PDB file of C-alpha atoms in Angstrom:
ATOM      1  CA  MET V   1       4.383 -14.652  11.495  1.00 78.00           C
ATOM      2  CA  ARG V   2       6.909 -11.889  11.875  1.00 78.00           C
ATOM      3  CA  ALA V   3       9.372 -13.801   9.631  1.00 82.00           C
ATOM      4  CA  PHE V   4       6.757 -14.207   7.078  1.00 82.00           C
ATOM      5  CA  LYS V   5       5.912 -10.448   7.062  1.00 81.00           C
ATOM      6  CA  ARG V   6       9.529  -9.569   6.737  1.00 79.00           C
ATOM      7  CA  TRP V   7       9.980 -12.008   3.847  1.00 82.00           C
ATOM      8  CA  LEU V   8       7.013 -10.499   2.068  1.00 81.00           C
ATOM      9  CA  ASP V   9       8.268  -6.977   2.669  1.00 78.00           C
ATOM     10  CA  ARG V  10      11.641  -7.845   1.159  1.00 79.00           C
ATOM     11  CA  SER V  11      10.812 -10.148  -1.683  1.00 83.00           C
ATOM     12  CA  LEU V  12       9.060  -9.086  -4.802  1.00 84.00           C
ATOM     13  CA  THR V  13       8.735 -12.756  -5.918  1.00 88.00           C
ATOM     14  CA  ALA V  14       6.821 -13.573  -2.623  1.00 88.00           C
ATOM     15  CA  GLN V  15       4.568 -10.603  -3.321  1.00 89.00           C
ATOM     16  CA  ALA V  16       3.984 -11.671  -6.855  1.00 91.00           C
ATOM     17  CA  VAL V  17       3.021 -15.119  -5.873  1.00 91.00           C
ATOM     18  CA  LEU V  18       0.735 -13.947  -3.170  1.00 91.00           C
ATOM     19  CA  ILE V  19      -0.960 -11.400  -5.504  1.00 92.00           C
ATOM     20  CA  CYS V  20      -1.279 -14.090  -8.243  1.00 93.00           C
ATOM     21  CA  LEU V  21      -2.978 -16.586  -5.876  1.00 93.00           C
ATOM     22  CA  LEU V  22      -5.384 -14.010  -4.503  1.00 93.00           C
ATOM     23  CA  GLY V  23      -6.116 -12.620  -8.035  1.00 91.00           C
ATOM     24  CA  THR V  24      -6.786 -16.182  -9.186  1.00 93.00           C
ATOM     25  CA  GLY V  25      -9.030 -16.936  -6.232  1.00 92.00           C
ATOM     26  CA  ILE V  26     -11.140 -13.803  -6.521  1.00 90.00           C
ATOM     27  CA  THR V  27     -11.441 -14.224 -10.359  1.00 90.00           C
ATOM     28  CA  ALA V  28     -12.672 -17.574  -9.701  1.00 91.00           C
ATOM     29  CA  LEU V  29     -15.313 -16.332  -7.242  1.00 89.00           C
ATOM     30  CA  PHE V  30     -16.595 -13.801  -9.639  1.00 86.00           C
ATOM     31  CA  ARG V  31     -16.322 -15.870 -12.904  1.00 87.00           C
ATOM     32  CA  ARG V  32     -17.301 -19.279 -12.021  1.00 88.00           C
ATOM     33  CA  ASN V  33     -18.549 -20.059 -15.562  1.00 90.00           C
ATOM     34  CA  GLU V  34     -15.208 -19.477 -17.217  1.00 90.00           C
ATOM     35  CA  HIS V  35     -12.317 -22.052 -17.657  1.00 92.00           C
ATOM     36  CA  PRO V  36      -9.876 -22.271 -14.865  1.00 92.00           C
ATOM     37  CA  VAL V  37      -7.035 -21.258 -17.227  1.00 93.00           C
ATOM     38  CA  VAL V  38      -8.739 -17.961 -17.722  1.00 92.00           C
ATOM     39  CA  TRP V  39      -8.636 -17.509 -13.857  1.00 92.00           C
ATOM     40  CA  VAL V  40      -4.837 -18.253 -13.770  1.00 93.00           C
ATOM     41  CA  ILE V  41      -4.254 -15.953 -16.757  1.00 94.00           C
ATOM     42  CA  GLN V  42      -6.011 -13.037 -15.133  1.00 92.00           C
ATOM     43  CA  GLY V  43      -4.429 -13.663 -11.785  1.00 92.00           C
ATOM     44  CA  VAL V  44      -0.861 -13.598 -13.459  1.00 94.00           C
ATOM     45  CA  LEU V  45      -1.863 -10.431 -15.322  1.00 94.00           C
ATOM     46  CA  TYR V  46      -2.924  -8.706 -11.958  1.00 92.00           C
ATOM     47  CA  ALA V  47       0.185  -9.789 -10.397  1.00 93.00           C
ATOM     48  CA  ALA V  48       2.456  -8.516 -13.218  1.00 94.00           C
ATOM     49  CA  ILE V  49       0.718  -5.095 -13.140  1.00 95.00           C
ATOM     50  CA  ALA V  50       0.870  -4.817  -9.436  1.00 93.00           C
ATOM     51  CA  ILE V  51       4.557  -5.902  -9.202  1.00 92.00           C
ATOM     52  CA  ALA V  52       5.459  -3.394 -11.907  1.00 94.00           C
ATOM     53  CA  PHE V  53       4.042  -0.572  -9.883  1.00 93.00           C
ATOM     54  CA  VAL V  54       5.715  -1.868  -6.791  1.00 88.00           C
ATOM     55  CA  ALA V  55       9.044  -2.239  -8.504  1.00 87.00           C
ATOM     56  CA  VAL V  56       8.951   1.327  -9.926  1.00 89.00           C
ATOM     57  CA  GLN V  57       8.024   2.693  -6.528  1.00 86.00           C
ATOM     58  CA  ARG V  58      10.802   0.769  -4.860  1.00 84.00           C
ATOM     59  CA  ARG V  59      13.319   1.961  -7.224  1.00 86.00           C
ATOM     60  CA  LYS V  60      12.213   5.589  -6.782  1.00 86.00           C
ATOM     61  CA  ALA V  61      12.520   5.227  -3.016  1.00 85.00           C
ATOM     62  CA  GLY V  62      15.829   3.594  -3.321  1.00 84.00           C
ATOM     63  CA  ARG V  63      17.132   6.572  -5.425  1.00 87.00           C
ATOM     64  CA  ALA V  64      15.757   9.004  -2.940  1.00 84.00           C
ATOM     65  CA  ALA V  65      17.200   7.340  -0.073  1.00 84.00           C
ATOM     66  CA  GLY V  66      20.486   6.433  -1.754  1.00 85.00           C
ATOM     67  CA  THR V  67      20.330   2.696  -0.990  1.00 85.00           C
ATOM     68  CA  ASP V  68      18.934  -0.618  -2.594  1.00 83.00           C
ATOM     69  CA  ALA V  69      15.531  -2.146  -2.260  1.00 77.00           C
ATOM     70  CA  ARG V  70      16.510  -4.277   0.757  1.00 80.00           C
ATOM     71  CA  GLY V  71      17.835  -1.115   2.409  1.00 84.00           C
ATOM     72  CA  VAL V  72      14.628   0.691   1.798  1.00 86.00           C
ATOM     73  CA  ALA V  73      12.723  -2.142   3.355  1.00 83.00           C
ATOM     74  CA  GLU V  74      14.805  -2.110   6.295  1.00 86.00           C
ATOM     75  CA  LEU V  75      14.628   1.691   6.704  1.00 89.00           C
ATOM     76  CA  ASN V  76      10.799   1.490   6.344  1.00 88.00           C
ATOM     77  CA  ARG V  77      10.585  -1.178   9.060  1.00 88.00           C
ATOM     78  CA  LYS V  78      12.698   1.049  11.361  1.00 91.00           C
ATOM     79  CA  ILE V  79      10.310   3.891  10.560  1.00 92.00           C
ATOM     80  CA  ARG V  80       7.283   1.775  11.512  1.00 90.00           C
ATOM     81  CA  HIS V  81       8.840   0.777  14.810  1.00 90.00           C
ATOM     82  CA  ARG V  82      10.286   4.194  15.571  1.00 91.00           C
ATOM     83  CA  GLU V  83      13.934   3.075  15.648  1.00 91.00           C
ATOM     84  CA  VAL V  84      16.365   5.808  15.128  1.00 91.00           C
ATOM     85  CA  PRO V  85      19.675   4.431  13.660  1.00 90.00           C
ATOM     86  CA  LYS V  86      23.026   5.273  15.231  1.00 90.00           C
ATOM     87  CA  ASP V  87      25.020   4.975  12.000  1.00 89.00           C
ATOM     88  CA  PRO V  88      25.597   8.361  10.420  1.00 90.00           C
ATOM     89  CA  ASP V  89      25.184   7.053   6.882  1.00 90.00           C
ATOM     90  CA  GLU V  90      22.077   5.149   7.721  1.00 90.00           C
ATOM     91  CA  ARG V  91      20.792   8.360   9.496  1.00 92.00           C
ATOM     92  CA  ALA V  92      21.284  10.311   6.303  1.00 91.00           C
ATOM     93  CA  SER V  93      19.577   7.560   4.130  1.00 91.00           C
ATOM     94  CA  MET V  94      16.578   7.498   6.525  1.00 92.00           C
ATOM     95  CA  ARG V  95      16.485  11.366   6.597  1.00 93.00           C
ATOM     96  CA  ARG V  96      16.271  11.376   2.800  1.00 92.00           C
ATOM     97  CA  LEU V  97      13.639   8.629   2.830  1.00 91.00           C
ATOM     98  CA  VAL V  98      11.485  10.334   5.379  1.00 93.00           C
ATOM     99  CA  THR V  99      11.658  13.689   3.350  1.00 92.00           C
ATOM    100  CA  ALA V 100      10.700  11.703   0.321  1.00 91.00           C
ATOM    101  CA  HIS V 101       7.735  10.042   2.154  1.00 92.00           C
ATOM    102  CA  LEU V 102       6.594  13.348   3.615  1.00 93.00           C
ATOM    103  CA  GLY V 103       6.822  15.149   0.237  1.00 91.00           C
ATOM    104  CA  GLN V 104       4.866  12.372  -1.441  1.00 89.00           C
ATOM    105  CA  MET V 105       2.112  12.464   1.217  1.00 92.00           C
ATOM    106  CA  GLU V 106       1.818  16.286   1.045  1.00 91.00           C
ATOM    107  CA  ARG V 107       1.505  16.178  -2.746  1.00 90.00           C
ATOM    108  CA  GLY V 108      -1.228  13.455  -2.387  1.00 88.00           C
ATOM    109  CA  ARG V 109      -3.008  15.630   0.150  1.00 90.00           C
ATOM    110  CA  ARG V 110      -4.314  17.827  -2.576  1.00 90.00           C
ATOM    111  CA  LEU V 111      -5.852  14.933  -4.380  1.00 91.00           C
ATOM    112  CA  LEU V 112      -7.296  13.330  -1.408  1.00 92.00           C
ATOM    113  CA  PRO V 113     -10.751  15.085  -1.312  1.00 92.00           C
ATOM    114  CA  PHE V 114     -11.127  14.334  -5.047  1.00 94.00           C
ATOM    115  CA  TRP V 115     -10.407  10.721  -4.522  1.00 93.00           C
ATOM    116  CA  LEU V 116     -12.745  10.571  -1.448  1.00 92.00           C
ATOM    117  CA  GLY V 117     -15.473  12.245  -3.632  1.00 93.00           C
ATOM    118  CA  ALA V 118     -15.073   9.856  -6.441  1.00 94.00           C
ATOM    119  CA  MET V 119     -15.313   6.948  -4.059  1.00 93.00           C
ATOM    120  CA  GLY V 120     -18.546   8.587  -2.738  1.00 91.00           C
ATOM    121  CA  LEU V 121     -19.934   8.883  -6.179  1.00 93.00           C
ATOM    122  CA  VAL V 122     -19.140   5.272  -7.017  1.00 92.00           C
ATOM    123  CA  ALA V 123     -20.906   4.168  -3.789  1.00 90.00           C
ATOM    124  CA  ALA V 124     -23.989   6.458  -4.513  1.00 91.00           C
ATOM    125  CA  GLY V 125     -24.061   5.025  -8.090  1.00 91.00           C
ATOM    126  CA  MET V 126     -24.093   1.593  -6.898  1.00 90.00           C
ATOM    127  CA  LEU V 127     -26.993   2.384  -4.614  1.00 89.00           C
ATOM    128  CA  VAL V 128     -28.925   3.890  -7.314  1.00 90.00           C
ATOM    129  CA  LEU V 129     -28.333   0.920  -9.691  1.00 89.00           C
ATOM    130  CA  GLY V 130     -29.301  -1.422  -6.921  1.00 87.00           C
ATOM    131  CA  ALA V 131     -32.435   0.462  -6.257  1.00 87.00           C
ATOM    132  CA  ALA V 132     -33.245   0.608 -10.048  1.00 89.00           C
ATOM    133  CA  THR V 133     -32.778  -3.241 -10.457  1.00 88.00           C
ATOM    134  CA  GLY V 134     -34.552  -3.988  -6.991  1.00 85.00           C
ATOM    135  CA  SER V 135     -31.442  -5.622  -5.386  1.00 85.00           C
ATOM    136  CA  LEU V 136     -30.023  -3.658  -2.525  1.00 84.00           C
ATOM    137  CA  ILE V 137     -27.906  -6.261  -0.729  1.00 88.00           C
ATOM    138  CA  PHE V 138     -24.893  -6.051  -2.883  1.00 86.00           C
ATOM    139  CA  PRO V 139     -24.737  -2.252  -3.253  1.00 88.00           C
ATOM    140  CA  LEU V 140     -25.238  -1.783   0.424  1.00 89.00           C
ATOM    141  CA  VAL V 141     -22.494  -4.239   1.178  1.00 90.00           C
ATOM    142  CA  PHE V 142     -20.311  -2.664  -1.442  1.00 89.00           C
ATOM    143  CA  GLY V 143     -20.971   0.873  -0.074  1.00 88.00           C
ATOM    144  CA  GLY V 144     -20.204  -0.201   3.588  1.00 91.00           C
ATOM    145  CA  GLY V 145     -17.067  -1.800   2.327  1.00 92.00           C
ATOM    146  CA  LEU V 146     -15.977   1.304   0.365  1.00 92.00           C
ATOM    147  CA  ILE V 147     -16.800   3.594   3.406  1.00 91.00           C
ATOM    148  CA  ALA V 148     -14.647   1.164   5.636  1.00 94.00           C
ATOM    149  CA  PHE V 149     -11.763   1.189   3.015  1.00 94.00           C
ATOM    150  CA  CYS V 150     -11.824   5.068   2.855  1.00 93.00           C
ATOM    151  CA  CYS V 151     -11.771   5.255   6.790  1.00 94.00           C
ATOM    152  CA  TRP V 152      -8.961   2.832   6.875  1.00 95.00           C
ATOM    153  CA  ALA V 153      -6.956   4.724   4.230  1.00 94.00           C
ATOM    154  CA  LEU V 154      -7.429   7.986   6.105  1.00 94.00           C
ATOM    155  CA  TRP V 155      -6.359   6.443   9.363  1.00 96.00           C
ATOM    156  CA  MET V 156      -3.160   4.725   7.831  1.00 95.00           C
ATOM    157  CA  ARG V 157      -2.328   8.173   6.236  1.00 95.00           C
ATOM    158  CA  ARG V 158      -2.468   9.705   9.561  1.00 95.00           C
ATOM    159  CA  ARG V 159      -0.398   7.159  11.204  1.00 95.00           C
ATOM    160  CA  SER V 160       2.249   7.317   8.459  1.00 95.00           C
ATOM    161  CA  LEU V 161       2.242  11.122   8.781  1.00 95.00           C
ATOM    162  CA  ASP V 162       2.750  10.830  12.570  1.00 95.00           C
ATOM    163  CA  ARG V 163       5.622   8.295  12.150  1.00 95.00           C
ATOM    164  CA  CYS V 164       7.398  10.217   9.478  1.00 94.00           C
ATOM    165  CA  ARG V 165       7.156  13.502  11.463  1.00 95.00           C
ATOM    166  CA  TYR V 166       8.541  11.755  14.551  1.00 95.00           C
ATOM    167  CA  MET V 167      11.404  10.323  12.603  1.00 94.00           C
ATOM    168  CA  ARG V 168      12.170  13.801  11.067  1.00 94.00           C
ATOM    169  CA  ALA V 169      12.206  15.374  14.497  1.00 94.00           C
ATOM    170  CA  SER V 170      14.295  12.460  15.979  1.00 93.00           C
ATOM    171  CA  LEU V 171      16.835  12.530  13.063  1.00 90.00           C
ATOM    172  CA  GLN V 172      17.279  16.403  13.278  1.00 88.00           C
ATOM    173  CA  SER V 173      18.186  16.407  16.946  1.00 74.00           C
TER     174      SER V 173
END
């Protein structure tokens, strides 16, 4: 499993295939009456959009750290495992990457209440629509899933901030 996770972390092609398969499957679940070719086309479209965003983000992180995409993936793995590198060049790259991550999270902190409020409005709107149509099961499940997603996102943000702050302190000493 660890090798599979590392392969997914490093390979854009593997990520594209996984996103395409998941997008096709989810589209098939929600649009059963359409032709299967439409499912595949939509899955490929979802994968292309997602991979474009990931590629731009990787390129941006690579420029910030002064390394290539594989180097960024390895540095991110070391940040997750709290491994401080011994090599001075790698330490400098990691220091730049950690600074970029912290800056990005601090900029995102200003928009976080607005995103959470928008998610709350979507959940409340789904509940109102469900009450108006008489079907509350889907809106309740959707609202619960949205709340769980928001809690997970906040928890992951806090963990990432803790890891980056730990690495910044470790790299400065």
